[in-house]
Coordinates of C-alpha atoms and ligand atoms in Angstrom, one line a residue:
X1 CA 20.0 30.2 22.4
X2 CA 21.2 26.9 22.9
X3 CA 19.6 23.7 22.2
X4 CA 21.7 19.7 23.8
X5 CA 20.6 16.9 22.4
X6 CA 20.7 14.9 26.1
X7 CA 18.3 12.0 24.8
X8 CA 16.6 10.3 22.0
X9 CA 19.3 11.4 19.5
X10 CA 20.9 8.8 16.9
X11 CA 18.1 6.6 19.0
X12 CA 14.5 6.2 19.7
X13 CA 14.7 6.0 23.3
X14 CA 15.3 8.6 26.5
X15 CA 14.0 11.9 24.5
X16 CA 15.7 15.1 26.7
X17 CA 16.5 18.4 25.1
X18 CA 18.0 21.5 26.9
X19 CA 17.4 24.8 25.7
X20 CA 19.2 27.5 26.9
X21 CA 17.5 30.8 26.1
X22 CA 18.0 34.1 28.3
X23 CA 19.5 32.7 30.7
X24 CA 16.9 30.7 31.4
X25 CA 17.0 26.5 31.3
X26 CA 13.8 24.8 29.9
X27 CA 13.8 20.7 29.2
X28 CA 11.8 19.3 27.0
X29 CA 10.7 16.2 27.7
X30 CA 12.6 14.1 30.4
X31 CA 12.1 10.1 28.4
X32 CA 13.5 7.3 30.3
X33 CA 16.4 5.2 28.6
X34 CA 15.9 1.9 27.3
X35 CA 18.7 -0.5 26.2
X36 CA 21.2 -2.1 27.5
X37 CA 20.8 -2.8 31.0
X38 CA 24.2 -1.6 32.3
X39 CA 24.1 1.7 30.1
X40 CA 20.6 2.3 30.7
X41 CA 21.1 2.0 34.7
X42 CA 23.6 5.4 34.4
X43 CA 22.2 7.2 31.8
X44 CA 18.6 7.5 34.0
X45 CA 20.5 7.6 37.1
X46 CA 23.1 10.2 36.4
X47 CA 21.3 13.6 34.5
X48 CA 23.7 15.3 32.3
X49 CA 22.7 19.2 34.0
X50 CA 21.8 20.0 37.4
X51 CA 17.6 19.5 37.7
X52 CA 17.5 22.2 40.4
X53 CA 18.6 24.8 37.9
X54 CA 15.9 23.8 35.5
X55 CA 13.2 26.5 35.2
X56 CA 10.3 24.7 33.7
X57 CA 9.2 21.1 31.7
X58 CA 7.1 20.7 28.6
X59 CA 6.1 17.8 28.0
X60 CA 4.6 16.7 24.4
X61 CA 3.2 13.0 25.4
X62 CA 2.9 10.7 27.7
X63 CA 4.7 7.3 26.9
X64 CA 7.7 6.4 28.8
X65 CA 10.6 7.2 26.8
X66 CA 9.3 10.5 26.9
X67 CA 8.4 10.8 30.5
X68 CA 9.5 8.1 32.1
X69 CA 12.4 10.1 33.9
X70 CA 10.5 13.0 35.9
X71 CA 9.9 11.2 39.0
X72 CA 13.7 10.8 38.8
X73 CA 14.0 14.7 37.8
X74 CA 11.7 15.7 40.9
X75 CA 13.6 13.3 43.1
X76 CA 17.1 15.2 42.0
X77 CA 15.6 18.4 42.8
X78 CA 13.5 19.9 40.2
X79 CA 10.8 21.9 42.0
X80 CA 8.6 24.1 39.3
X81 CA 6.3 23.4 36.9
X82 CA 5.5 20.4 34.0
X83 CA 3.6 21.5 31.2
X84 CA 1.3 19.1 29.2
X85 CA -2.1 18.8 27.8
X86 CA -4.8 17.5 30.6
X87 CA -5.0 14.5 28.8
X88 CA -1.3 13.8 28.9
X89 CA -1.1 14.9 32.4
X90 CA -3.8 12.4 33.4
X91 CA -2.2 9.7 31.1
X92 CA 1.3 10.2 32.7
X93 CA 0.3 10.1 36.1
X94 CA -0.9 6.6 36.1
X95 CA 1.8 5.3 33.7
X96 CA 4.6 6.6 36.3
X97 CA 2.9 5.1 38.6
X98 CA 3.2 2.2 36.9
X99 CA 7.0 2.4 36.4
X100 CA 7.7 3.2 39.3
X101 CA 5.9 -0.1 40.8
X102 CA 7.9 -2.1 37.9
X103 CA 11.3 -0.4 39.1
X104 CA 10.2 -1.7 42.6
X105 CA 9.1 -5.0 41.7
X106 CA 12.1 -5.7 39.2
X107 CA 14.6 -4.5 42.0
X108 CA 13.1 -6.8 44.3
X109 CA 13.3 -9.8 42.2
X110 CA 16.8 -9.1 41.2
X111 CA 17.8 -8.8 44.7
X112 CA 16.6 -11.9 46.2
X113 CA 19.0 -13.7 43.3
X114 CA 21.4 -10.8 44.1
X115 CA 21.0 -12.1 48.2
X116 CA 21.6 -15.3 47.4
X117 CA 24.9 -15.0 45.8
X118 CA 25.8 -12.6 48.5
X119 CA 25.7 -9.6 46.5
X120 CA 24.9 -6.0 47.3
X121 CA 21.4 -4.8 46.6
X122 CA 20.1 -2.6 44.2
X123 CA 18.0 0.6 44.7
X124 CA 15.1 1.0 42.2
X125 CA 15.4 3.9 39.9
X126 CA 12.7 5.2 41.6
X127 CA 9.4 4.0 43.2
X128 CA 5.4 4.0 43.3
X129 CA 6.0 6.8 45.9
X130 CA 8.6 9.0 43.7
X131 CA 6.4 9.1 40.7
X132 CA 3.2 10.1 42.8
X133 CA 5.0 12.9 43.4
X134 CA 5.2 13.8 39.8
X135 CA 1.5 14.9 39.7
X136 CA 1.6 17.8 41.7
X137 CA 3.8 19.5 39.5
X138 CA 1.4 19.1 36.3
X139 CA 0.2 22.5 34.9
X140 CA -2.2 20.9 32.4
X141 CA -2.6 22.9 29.5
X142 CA -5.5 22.6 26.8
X143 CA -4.2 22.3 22.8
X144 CA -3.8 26.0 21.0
X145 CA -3.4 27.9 23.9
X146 CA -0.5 30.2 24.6
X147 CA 1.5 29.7 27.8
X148 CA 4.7 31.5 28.9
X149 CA 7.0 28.6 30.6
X150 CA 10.3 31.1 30.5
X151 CA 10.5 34.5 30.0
X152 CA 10.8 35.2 26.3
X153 CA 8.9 32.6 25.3
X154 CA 5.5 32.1 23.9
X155 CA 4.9 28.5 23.8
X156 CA 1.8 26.5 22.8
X157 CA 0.9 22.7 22.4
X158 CA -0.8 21.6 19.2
X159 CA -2.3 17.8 18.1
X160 CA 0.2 15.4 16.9
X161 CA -2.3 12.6 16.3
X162 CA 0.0 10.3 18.1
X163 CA -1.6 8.8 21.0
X164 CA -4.3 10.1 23.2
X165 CA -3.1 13.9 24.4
X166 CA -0.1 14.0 22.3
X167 CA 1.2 17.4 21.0
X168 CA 3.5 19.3 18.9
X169 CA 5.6 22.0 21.0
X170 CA 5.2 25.6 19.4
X171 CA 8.2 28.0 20.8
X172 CA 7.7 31.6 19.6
X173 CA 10.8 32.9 21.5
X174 CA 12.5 36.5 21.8
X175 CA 16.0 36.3 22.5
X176 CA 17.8 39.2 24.1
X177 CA 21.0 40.5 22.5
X178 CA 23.0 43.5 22.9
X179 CA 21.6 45.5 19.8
X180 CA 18.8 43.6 18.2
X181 CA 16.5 41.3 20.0
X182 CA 16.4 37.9 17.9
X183 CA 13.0 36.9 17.4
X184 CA 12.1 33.1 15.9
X185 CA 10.2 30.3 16.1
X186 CA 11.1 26.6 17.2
X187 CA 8.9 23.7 16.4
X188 CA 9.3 20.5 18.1
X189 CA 7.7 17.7 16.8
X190 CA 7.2 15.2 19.5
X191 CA 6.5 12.0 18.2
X192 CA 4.5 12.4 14.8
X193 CA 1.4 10.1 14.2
X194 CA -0.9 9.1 11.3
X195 CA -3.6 10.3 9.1
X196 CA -6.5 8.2 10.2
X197 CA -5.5 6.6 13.5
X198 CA -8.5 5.5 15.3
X199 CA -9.7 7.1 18.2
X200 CA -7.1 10.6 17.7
X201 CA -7.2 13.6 15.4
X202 CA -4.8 14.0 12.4
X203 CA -1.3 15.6 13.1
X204 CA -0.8 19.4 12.7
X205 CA 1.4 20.4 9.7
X206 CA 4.2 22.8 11.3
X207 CA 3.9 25.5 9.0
X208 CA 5.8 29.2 10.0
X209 CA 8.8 27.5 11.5
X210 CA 12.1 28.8 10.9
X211 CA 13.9 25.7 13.4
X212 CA 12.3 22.7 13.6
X213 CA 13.2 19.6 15.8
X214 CA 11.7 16.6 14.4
X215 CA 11.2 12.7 14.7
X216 CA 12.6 10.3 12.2
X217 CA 11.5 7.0 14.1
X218 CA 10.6 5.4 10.5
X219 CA 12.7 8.3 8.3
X220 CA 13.5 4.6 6.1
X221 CA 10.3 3.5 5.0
X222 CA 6.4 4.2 4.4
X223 CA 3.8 1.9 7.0
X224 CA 1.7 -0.9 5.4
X225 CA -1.9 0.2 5.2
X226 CA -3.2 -0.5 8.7
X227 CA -6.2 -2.9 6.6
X228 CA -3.1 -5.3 6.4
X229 CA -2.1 -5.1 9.8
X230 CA -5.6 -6.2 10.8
X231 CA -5.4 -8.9 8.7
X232 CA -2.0 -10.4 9.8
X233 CA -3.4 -10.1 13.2
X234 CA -6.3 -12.2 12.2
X235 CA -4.0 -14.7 10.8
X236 CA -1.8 -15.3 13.4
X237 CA -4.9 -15.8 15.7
X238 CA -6.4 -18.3 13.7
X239 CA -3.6 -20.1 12.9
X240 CA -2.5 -20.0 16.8
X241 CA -5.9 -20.9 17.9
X242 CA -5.9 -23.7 15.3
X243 CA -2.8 -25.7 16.7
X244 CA -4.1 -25.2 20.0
X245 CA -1.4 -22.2 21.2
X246 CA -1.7 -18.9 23.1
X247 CA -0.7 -15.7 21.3
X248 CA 1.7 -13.4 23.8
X249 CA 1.2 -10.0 22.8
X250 CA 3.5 -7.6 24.4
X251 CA 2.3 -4.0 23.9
X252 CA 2.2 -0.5 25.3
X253 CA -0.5 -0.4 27.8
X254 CA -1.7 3.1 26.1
X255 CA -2.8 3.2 22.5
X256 CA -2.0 0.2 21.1
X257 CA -3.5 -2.1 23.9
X258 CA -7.4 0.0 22.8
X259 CA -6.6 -0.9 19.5
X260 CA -5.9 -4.8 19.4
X261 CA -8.8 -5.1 21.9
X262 CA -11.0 -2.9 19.4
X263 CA -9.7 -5.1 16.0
X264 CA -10.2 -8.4 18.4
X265 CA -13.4 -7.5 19.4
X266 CA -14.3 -6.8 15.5
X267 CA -13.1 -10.0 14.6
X268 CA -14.7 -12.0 16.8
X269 CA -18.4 -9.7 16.1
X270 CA -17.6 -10.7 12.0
X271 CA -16.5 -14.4 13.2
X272 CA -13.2 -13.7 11.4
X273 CA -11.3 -15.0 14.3
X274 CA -12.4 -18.2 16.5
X275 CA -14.5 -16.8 19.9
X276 CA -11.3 -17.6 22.0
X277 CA -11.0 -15.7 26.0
X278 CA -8.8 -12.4 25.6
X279 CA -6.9 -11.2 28.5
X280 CA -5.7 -7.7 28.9
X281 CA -3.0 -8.6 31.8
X282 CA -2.5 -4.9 33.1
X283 CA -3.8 -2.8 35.4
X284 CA -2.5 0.4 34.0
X285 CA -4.5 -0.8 30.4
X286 CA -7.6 -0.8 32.5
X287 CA -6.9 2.9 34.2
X288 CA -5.7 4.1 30.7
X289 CA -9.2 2.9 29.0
X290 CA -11.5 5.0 31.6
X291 CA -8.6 8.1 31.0
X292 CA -9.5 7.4 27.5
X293 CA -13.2 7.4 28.2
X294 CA -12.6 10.8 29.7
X295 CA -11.1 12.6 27.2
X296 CA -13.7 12.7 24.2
X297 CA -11.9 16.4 23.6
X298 CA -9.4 14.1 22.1
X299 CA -11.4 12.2 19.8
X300 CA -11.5 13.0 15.6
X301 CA -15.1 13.4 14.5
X302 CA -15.7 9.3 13.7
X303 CA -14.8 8.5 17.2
X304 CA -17.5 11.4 18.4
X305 CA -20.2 9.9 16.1
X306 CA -19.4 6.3 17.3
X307 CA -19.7 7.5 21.0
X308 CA -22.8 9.4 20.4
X309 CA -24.4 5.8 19.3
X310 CA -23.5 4.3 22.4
X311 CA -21.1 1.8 20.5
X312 CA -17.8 3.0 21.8
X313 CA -18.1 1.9 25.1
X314 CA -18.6 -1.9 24.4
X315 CA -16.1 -1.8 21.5
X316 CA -13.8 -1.7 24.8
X317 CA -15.5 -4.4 26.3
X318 CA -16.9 -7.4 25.2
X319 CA -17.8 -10.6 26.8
X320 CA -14.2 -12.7 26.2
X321 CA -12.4 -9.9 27.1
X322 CA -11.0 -9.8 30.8
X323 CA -9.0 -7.1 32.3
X324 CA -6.6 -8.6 35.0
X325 CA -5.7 -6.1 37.6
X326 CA -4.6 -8.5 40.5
X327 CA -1.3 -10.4 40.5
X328 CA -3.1 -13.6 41.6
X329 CA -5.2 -13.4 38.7
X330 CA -2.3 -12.9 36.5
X331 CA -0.4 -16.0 37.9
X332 CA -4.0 -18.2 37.1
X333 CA -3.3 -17.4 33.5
X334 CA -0.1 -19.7 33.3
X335 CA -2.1 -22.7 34.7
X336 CA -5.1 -22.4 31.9
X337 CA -4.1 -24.3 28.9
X338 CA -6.6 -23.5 26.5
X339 CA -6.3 -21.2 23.7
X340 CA -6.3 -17.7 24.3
X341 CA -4.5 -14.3 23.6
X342 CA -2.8 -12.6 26.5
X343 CA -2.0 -8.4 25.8
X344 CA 0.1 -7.4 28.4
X345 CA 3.0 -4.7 29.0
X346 CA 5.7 -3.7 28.8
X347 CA 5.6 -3.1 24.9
X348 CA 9.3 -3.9 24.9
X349 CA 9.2 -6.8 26.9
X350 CA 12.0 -4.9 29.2
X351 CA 9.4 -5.0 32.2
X352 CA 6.5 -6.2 33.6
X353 CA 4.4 -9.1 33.8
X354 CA 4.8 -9.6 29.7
X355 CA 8.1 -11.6 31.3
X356 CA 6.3 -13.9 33.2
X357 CA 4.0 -15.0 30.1
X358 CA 7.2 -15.2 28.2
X359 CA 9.0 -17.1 30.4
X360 CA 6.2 -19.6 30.6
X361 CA 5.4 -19.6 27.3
X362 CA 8.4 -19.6 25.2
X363 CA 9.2 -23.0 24.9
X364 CA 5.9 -24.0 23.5
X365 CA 5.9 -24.4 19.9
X366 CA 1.9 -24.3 19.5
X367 CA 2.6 -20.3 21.0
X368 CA 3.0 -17.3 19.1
X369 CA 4.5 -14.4 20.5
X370 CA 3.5 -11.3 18.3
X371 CA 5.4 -8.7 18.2
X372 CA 3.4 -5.4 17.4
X373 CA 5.8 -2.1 17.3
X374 CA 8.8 -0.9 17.1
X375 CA 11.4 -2.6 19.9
X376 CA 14.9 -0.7 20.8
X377 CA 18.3 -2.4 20.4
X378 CA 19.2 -4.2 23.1
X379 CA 15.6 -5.1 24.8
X380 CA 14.2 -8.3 24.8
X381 CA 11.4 -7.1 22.4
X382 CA 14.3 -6.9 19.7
X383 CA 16.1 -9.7 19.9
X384 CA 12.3 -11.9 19.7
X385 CA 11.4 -9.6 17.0
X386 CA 15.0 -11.1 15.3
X387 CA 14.1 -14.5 16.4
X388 CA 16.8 -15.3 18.6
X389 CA 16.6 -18.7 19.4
X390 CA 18.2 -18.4 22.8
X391 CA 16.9 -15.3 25.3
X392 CA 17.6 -14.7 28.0
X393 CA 14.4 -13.5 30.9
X394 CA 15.0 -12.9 34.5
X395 CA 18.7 -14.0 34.5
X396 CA 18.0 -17.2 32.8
X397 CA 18.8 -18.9 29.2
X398 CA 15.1 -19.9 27.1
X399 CA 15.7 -22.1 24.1
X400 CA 12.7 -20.7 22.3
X401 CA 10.3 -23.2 20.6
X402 CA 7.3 -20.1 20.2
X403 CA 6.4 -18.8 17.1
X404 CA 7.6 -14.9 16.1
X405 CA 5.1 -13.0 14.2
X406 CA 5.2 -9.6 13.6
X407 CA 2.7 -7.0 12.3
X408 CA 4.1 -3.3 11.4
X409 CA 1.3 -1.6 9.9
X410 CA -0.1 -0.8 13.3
X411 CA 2.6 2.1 14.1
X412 CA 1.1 5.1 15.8
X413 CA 4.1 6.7 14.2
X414 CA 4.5 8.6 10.7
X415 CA 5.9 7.1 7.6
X416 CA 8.6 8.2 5.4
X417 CA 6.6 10.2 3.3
X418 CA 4.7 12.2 6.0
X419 CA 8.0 13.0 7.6
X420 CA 8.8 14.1 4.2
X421 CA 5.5 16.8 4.2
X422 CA 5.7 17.9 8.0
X423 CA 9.5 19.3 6.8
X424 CA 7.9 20.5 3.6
X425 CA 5.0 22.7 5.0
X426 CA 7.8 24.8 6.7
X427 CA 9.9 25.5 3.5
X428 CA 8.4 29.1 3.5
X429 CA 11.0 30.5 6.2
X430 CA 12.6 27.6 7.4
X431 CA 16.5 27.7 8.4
X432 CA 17.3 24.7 9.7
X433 CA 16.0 21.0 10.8
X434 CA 17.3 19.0 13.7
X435 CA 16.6 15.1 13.2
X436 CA 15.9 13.5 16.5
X437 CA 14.1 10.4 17.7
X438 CA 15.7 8.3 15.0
X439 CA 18.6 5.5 14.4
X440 CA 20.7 6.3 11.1
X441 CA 18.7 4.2 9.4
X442 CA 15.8 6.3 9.9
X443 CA 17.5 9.5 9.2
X444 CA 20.0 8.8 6.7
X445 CA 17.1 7.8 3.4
X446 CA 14.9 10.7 5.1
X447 CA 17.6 13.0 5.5
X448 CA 18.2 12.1 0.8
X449 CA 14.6 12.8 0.7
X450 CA 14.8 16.3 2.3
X451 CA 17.6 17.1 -0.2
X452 CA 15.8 16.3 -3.6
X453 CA 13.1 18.4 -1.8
X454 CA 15.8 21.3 -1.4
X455 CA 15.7 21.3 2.1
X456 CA 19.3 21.3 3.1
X457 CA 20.0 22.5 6.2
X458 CA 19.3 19.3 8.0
X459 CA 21.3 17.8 11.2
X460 CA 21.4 14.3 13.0
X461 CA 22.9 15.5 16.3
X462 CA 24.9 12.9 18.8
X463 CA 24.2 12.8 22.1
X464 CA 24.9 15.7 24.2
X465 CA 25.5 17.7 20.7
X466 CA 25.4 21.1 21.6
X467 CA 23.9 23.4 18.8
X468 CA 23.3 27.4 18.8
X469 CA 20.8 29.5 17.1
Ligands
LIG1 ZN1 5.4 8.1 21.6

């Protein structure tokens, strides 16, 4: 068997592996790329291996740089099936959607500048109308049940306690040889969550593994309890709300946006925060609440008991809080001047309507724009999360006057030290670890930790690193 590395490896962004296994081709996941905008235009345009001879998809979640490529896949040819829990099934259809819209949109705007300097235009990576097309080819596929994507493989999708639907990806797989048929099993990690996220069930450990393929997003360092991220978050809306600003929030419309609505909402209830008007500017927020709302097979046990007191429903909805779904609605928030926090996508700032707030808003100096996870080299999330005093948004120079918070306890990622167990609970069988999903500074501490922990066998593959088992 052969495993490529064609995404998220030495990086966060564009997760793609190839495995090669009875002469058979199955991908798992097909992430979009996010960086530089030259590099990023060929590396989602241009797939390293021919779709059509792809034999199936698994998918493990449903955020972007995970599945942001398949309507692009399906468009190139790919024709069978794309495994994935219901939940990340229903979650992915609407946030392709989505992407596909902002591919349209962005392409539009780029080409009426691109027009008037008598350029060529641009095609969008791929539209509303390619990524509707992703749907049909969903086979969802409920958590611990066994599925057989390729022949000579067992697969099955376990909880990863990341976001809503996320999984692990369990590959019991018989490989034909000449003699001896090799038998093993492959874990792949997806992304790895938290103990005690709200809303989602605790990761499972990978235990009976003899390869696994794992994350290392934060391989460097151990989260801040998420108690303190609540209270930065409170802090930098008072303090906003105090000198008469607006805090710019720009998140993932999945996940994160439930959360900082749910700790807002809280804050307000406790008069921790000052009653000021919350908008959550994006529609996909709004579809993935009422996918939320019908998952509850998803939900840990405190999420049950909050539902089944008729709590949880309002904890998404309170009287402040407005979801924006119209673009005309969206425009109306530049023109209030009041205090207020706006939540809006992408969580990268690379897309989206998060670029008209910022644009509008980033010469203020009464504004705060708070940066609330992890932002890839090269966005425009990163170089605000650096405080770069000069960005650049739509083409144009901002000389930013805003104030940069951060808050990192709110990761929906695992910490050092649970990286650290999920590689320990296989140490009973296993043979080697693949480190993916990660920057060197992620991998390099984690990868010293797995040594003192005698796990030795442990490699950071390049991109488009071929590796056989
Ligand atoms: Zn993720």
């Amino acid at each position: 068997m052969r495993i490529t590395f064609h995404g998220a490896a030495q990086t966060v962004t564009g997760s793609q592996h190839l495995l090669e296994i009875n002469g058979y081709k199955l991908l798992l996941e097909c992430g979009l790329y996010q960086g530089k905008r030259s590099e990023a235009f060929q590396r989602n345009r241009h797939f390293p291996f021919d779709p059509k001879e792809l034999d199936a998809v698994i998918l493990s979640h449903a955020h972007i740089d995970h599945s942001g490529n398949l309507p692009n896949l399906i468009k190139k040819g790919y024709h069978k099936s794309i495994y994935a829990t219901p939940a990340t099934s229903h979650l992915a259809n609407i946030m392709l959607m989505d992407s596909g819209h902002i591919h349209e949109s962005d392409a539009n705007y780029v080409n009426k500048k691109r027009r008037k300097k008598g350029l060529e235009p641009i095609d969008p990576l791929y539209t509303l109308e390619d990524a509707a097309e992703v749907a049909q080819h969903f086979l969802p596929t409920s958590y611990n049940q066994s599925f057989y994507p390729i022949p000579g493989v067992e697969a099955q999708l376990v909880e990863a306690g990341h976001i809503l639907g996320s999984a692990a990806i369990i590959l019991d797989i018989e490989e034909k040889k000449a003699y001896k048929n090799n038998r093993f099993r492959l874990w792949f990690s997806g992304d790895i969550g938290r103990r005690d996220l709200p809303l989602i069930r605790d990761p499972i450990m990978p235990e009976n593994s003899d390869y696994l393929m794992m994350e290392c997003t934060y391989g460097d360092k151990n989260h801040r309890n998420p108690r303190e991220a609540y209270n930065e978050l409170r802090q930098v809306v008072s303090r906003t709300v105090d000198r008469g600003g607006k805090v710019i929030i720009p998140a993932f419309a999945v996940g994160r946006t439930q959360e900082l609505v749910y700790d807002l909402h809280i804050m307000m209830d406790n008069g921790e925060i000052p009653k000021v008007p919350v908008f959550v500017d994006s529609p996909l927020a709004v579809n993935a609440t009422d996918i939320f709302r019908s998952h509850p097979e998803c939900f840990d046990q405190e999420t049950r008991a909050f539902i089944a007191k008729d709590k949880h429903k309002a904890a998404l909805g309170f009287e402040l809080l407005t979801y924006t779904r119209s673009v005309e609605e969206s425009k109306a928030l530049n023109k209030r001047k009041y205090p207020m926090v706006i939540i809006s996508a992408s969580g990268m700032a690379e897309a989206g309507r998060i670029l008209h707030h910022l644009k509008n808003n980033i010469k203020d100096a009464r504004n705060t724009i708070l940066i609330v996870s992890w932002q890839a080299p090269n966005t425009l999330g990163r170089r605000l999360a650096d405080r770069e005093q000069e960005v650049r948004i739509f083409g144009e120079t901002y000389h930013r006057k805003a104030e940069i918070a951060t808050i990192g306890g709110l990761s929906a990622h695992a910490g050092q030290s649970l990286l650290l167990e999920y590689a320990q609970s296989t140490q009973e069988r296993i043979k080697q670890v693949y480190l993916v999903h990660g920057e060197e500074r992620g991998a390099a501490p984690l990868m010293e930790k797995m040594k003192q922990s005698n796990i030795e066998n442990v490699f950071f593959p390049n991109l488009h690193t071929s590796v056989e088992i």
